[in-house]
PDB file of C-alpha atoms in Angstrom:
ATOM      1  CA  UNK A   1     -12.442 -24.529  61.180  1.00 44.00           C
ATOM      2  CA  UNK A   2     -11.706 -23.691  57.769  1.00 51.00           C
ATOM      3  CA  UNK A   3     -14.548 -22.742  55.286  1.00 53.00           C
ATOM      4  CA  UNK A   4     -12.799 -24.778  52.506  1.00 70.00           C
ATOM      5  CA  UNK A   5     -13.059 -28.185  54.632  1.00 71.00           C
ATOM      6  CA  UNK A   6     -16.686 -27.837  54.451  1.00 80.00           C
ATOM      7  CA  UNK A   7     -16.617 -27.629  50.632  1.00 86.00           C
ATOM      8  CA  UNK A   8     -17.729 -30.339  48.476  1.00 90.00           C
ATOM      9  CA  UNK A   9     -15.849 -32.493  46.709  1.00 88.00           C
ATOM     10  CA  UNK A  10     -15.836 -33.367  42.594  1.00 88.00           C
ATOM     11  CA  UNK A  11     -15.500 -36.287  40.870  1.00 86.00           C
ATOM     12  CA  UNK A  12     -12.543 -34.794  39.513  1.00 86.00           C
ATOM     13  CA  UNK A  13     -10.659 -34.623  42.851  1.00 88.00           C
ATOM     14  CA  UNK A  14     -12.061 -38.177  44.292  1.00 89.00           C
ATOM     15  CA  UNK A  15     -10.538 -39.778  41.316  1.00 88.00           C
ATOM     16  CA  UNK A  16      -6.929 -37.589  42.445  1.00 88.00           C
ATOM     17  CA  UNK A  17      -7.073 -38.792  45.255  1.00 89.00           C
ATOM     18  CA  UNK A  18      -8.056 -42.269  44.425  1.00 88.00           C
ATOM     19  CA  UNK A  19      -4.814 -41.922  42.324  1.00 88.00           C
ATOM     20  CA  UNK A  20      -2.536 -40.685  45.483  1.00 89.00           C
ATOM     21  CA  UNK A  21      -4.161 -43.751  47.222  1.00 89.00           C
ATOM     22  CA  UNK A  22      -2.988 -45.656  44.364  1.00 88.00           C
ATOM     23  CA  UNK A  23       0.462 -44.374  44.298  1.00 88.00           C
ATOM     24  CA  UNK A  24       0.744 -45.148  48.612  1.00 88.00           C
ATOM     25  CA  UNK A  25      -0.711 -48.507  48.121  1.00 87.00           C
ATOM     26  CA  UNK A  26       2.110 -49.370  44.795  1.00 86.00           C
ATOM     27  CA  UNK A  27       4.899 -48.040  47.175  1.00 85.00           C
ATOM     28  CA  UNK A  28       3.838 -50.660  49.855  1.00 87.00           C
ATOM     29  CA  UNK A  29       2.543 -48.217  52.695  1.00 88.00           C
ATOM     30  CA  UNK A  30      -1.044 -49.520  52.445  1.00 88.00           C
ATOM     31  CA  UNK A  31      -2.429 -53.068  52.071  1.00 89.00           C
ATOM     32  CA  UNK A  32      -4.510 -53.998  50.314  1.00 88.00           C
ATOM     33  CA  UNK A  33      -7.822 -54.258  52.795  1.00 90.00           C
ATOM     34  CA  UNK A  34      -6.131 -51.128  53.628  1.00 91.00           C
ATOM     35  CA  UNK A  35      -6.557 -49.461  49.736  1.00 89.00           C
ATOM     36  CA  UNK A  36      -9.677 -50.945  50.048  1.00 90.00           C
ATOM     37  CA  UNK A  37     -11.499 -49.442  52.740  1.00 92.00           C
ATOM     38  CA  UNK A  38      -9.584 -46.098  52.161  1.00 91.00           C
ATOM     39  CA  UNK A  39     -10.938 -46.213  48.316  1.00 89.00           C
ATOM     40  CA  UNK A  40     -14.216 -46.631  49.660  1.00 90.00           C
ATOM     41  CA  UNK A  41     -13.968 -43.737  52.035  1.00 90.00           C
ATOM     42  CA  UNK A  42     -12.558 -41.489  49.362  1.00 90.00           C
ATOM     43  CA  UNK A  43     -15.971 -42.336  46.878  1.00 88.00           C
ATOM     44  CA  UNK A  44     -17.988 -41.605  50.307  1.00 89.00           C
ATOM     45  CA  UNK A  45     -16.591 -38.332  51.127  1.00 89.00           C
ATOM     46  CA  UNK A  46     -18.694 -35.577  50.560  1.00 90.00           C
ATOM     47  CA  UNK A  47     -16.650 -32.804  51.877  1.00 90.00           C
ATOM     48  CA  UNK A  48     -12.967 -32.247  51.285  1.00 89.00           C
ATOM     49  CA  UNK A  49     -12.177 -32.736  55.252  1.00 90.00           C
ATOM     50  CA  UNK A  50     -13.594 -36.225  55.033  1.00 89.00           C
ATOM     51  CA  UNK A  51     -11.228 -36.665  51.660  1.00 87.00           C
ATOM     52  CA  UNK A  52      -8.709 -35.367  54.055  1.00 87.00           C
ATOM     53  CA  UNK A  53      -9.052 -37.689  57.025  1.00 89.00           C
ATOM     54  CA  UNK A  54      -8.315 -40.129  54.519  1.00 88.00           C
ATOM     55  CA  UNK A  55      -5.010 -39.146  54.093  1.00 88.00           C
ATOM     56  CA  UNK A  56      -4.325 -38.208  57.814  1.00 88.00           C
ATOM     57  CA  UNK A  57      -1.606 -40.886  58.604  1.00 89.00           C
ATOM     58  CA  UNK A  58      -0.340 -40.980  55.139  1.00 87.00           C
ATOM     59  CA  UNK A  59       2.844 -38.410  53.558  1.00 84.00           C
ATOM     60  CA  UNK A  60       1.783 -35.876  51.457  1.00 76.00           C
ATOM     61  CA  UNK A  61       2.834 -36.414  48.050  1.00 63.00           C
ATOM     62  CA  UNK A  62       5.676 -34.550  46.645  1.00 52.00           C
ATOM     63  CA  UNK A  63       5.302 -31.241  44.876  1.00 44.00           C
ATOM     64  CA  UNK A  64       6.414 -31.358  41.163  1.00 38.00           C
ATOM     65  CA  UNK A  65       9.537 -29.761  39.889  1.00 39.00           C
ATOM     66  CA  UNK A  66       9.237 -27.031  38.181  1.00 42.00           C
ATOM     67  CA  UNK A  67      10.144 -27.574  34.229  1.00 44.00           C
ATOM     68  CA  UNK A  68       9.203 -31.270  35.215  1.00 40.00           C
ATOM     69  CA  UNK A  69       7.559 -32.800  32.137  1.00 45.00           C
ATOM     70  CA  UNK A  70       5.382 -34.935  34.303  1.00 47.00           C
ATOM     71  CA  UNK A  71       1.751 -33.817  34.983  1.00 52.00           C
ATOM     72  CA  UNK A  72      -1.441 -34.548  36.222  1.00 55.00           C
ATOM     73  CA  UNK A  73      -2.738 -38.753  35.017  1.00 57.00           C
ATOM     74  CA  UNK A  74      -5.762 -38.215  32.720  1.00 67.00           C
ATOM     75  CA  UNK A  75      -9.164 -39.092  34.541  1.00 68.00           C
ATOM     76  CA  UNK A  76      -9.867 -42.631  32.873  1.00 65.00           C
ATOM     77  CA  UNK A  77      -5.823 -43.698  33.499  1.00 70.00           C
ATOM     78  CA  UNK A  78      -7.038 -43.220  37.096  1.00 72.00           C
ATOM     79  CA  UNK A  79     -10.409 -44.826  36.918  1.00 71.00           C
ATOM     80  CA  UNK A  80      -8.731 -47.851  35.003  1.00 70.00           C
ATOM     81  CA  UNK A  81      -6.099 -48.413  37.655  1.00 74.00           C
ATOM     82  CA  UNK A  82      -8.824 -48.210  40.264  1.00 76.00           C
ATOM     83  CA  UNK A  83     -11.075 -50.936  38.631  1.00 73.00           C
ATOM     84  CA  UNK A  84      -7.562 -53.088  37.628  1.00 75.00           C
ATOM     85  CA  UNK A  85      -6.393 -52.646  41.598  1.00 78.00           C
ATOM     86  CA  UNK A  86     -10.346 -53.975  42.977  1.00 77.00           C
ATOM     87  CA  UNK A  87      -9.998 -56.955  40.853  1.00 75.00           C
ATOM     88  CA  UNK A  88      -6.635 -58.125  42.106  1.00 76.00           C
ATOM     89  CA  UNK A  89      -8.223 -57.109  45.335  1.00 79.00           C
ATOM     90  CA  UNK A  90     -11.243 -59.182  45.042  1.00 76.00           C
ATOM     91  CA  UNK A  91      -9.316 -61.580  43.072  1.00 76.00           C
ATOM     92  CA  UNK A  92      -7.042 -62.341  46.201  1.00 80.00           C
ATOM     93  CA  UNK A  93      -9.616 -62.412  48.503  1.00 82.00           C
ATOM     94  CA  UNK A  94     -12.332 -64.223  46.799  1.00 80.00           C
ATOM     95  CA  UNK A  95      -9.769 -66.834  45.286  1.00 79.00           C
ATOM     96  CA  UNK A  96     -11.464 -66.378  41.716  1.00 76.00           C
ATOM     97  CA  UNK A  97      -9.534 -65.412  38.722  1.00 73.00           C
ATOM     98  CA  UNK A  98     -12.925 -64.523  36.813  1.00 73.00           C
ATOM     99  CA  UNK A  99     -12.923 -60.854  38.830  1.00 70.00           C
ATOM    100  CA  UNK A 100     -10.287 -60.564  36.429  1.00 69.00           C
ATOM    101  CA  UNK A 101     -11.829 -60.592  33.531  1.00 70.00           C
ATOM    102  CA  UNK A 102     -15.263 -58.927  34.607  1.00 70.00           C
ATOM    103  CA  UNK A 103     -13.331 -56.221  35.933  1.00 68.00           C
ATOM    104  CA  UNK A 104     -10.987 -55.722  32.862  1.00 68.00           C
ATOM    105  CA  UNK A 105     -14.566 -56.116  30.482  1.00 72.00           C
ATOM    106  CA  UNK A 106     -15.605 -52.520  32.284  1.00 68.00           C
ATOM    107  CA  UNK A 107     -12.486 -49.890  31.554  1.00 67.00           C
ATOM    108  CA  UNK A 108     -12.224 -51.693  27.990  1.00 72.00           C
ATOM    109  CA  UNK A 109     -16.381 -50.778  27.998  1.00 74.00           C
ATOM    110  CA  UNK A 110     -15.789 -46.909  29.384  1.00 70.00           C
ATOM    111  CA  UNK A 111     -13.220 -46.162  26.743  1.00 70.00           C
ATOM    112  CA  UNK A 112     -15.633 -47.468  23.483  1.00 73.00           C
ATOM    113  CA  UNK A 113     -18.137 -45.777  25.140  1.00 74.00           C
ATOM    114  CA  UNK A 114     -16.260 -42.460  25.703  1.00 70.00           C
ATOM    115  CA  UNK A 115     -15.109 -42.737  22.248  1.00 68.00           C
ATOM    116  CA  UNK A 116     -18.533 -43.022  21.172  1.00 69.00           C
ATOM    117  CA  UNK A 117     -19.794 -40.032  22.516  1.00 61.00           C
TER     118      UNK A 117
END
């Protein structure tokens, strides 16, 4: 087995992969109890071969282009999308529109509080 599988994982590269789990579940090859579970997983993993496993049935993403202007999303884009995706989530399952709004208080309360620092 490879050394780097049993490495373990940052922040940094949960939220990543949160956003490739993001980008599979907005092009329709994951549901949402699906996104779900898997976002769960990734925020469990402690070890880049449990991030992995994750991913197993899933296409990698494409490489970039070189001279592409598009590059990596910025940490808090990701986190925001994650907390906007669990309300609709919980939203949808729950059947109340008020996950909505609890759920869009906390990015707006991470950026002043970013910004603060």
């Amino acid at each position: 087995m490879n050394e780097s599988s049993h490495t373990r994982v940052s922040e940094d590269e949960r939220e990543r992969a949160l956003g490739e789990l993001s980008r599979h579940f907005s092009g329709g090859r994951l549901t949402a109890p699906e996104f779900e579970e898997r976002s769960t997983a990734v925020w469990a993993a402690d070890t880049r071969r449990e991030l992995a496993q994750t991913f197993a049935d899933l296409p990698a993403a494409p490489a970039l282009v070189p001279g592409s202007e598009v590059g990596p999303i910025p940490g808090m884009v990701v986190r925001a999308g994650a907390v906007a995706i669990a309300a609709t989530v919980c939203w949808l399952v729950l059947g109340n529109v008020l996950w909505l709004l609890l759920f869009g208080v906390i990015p707006a309360l991470l950026l002043l509080a970013k910004r603060r620092r």
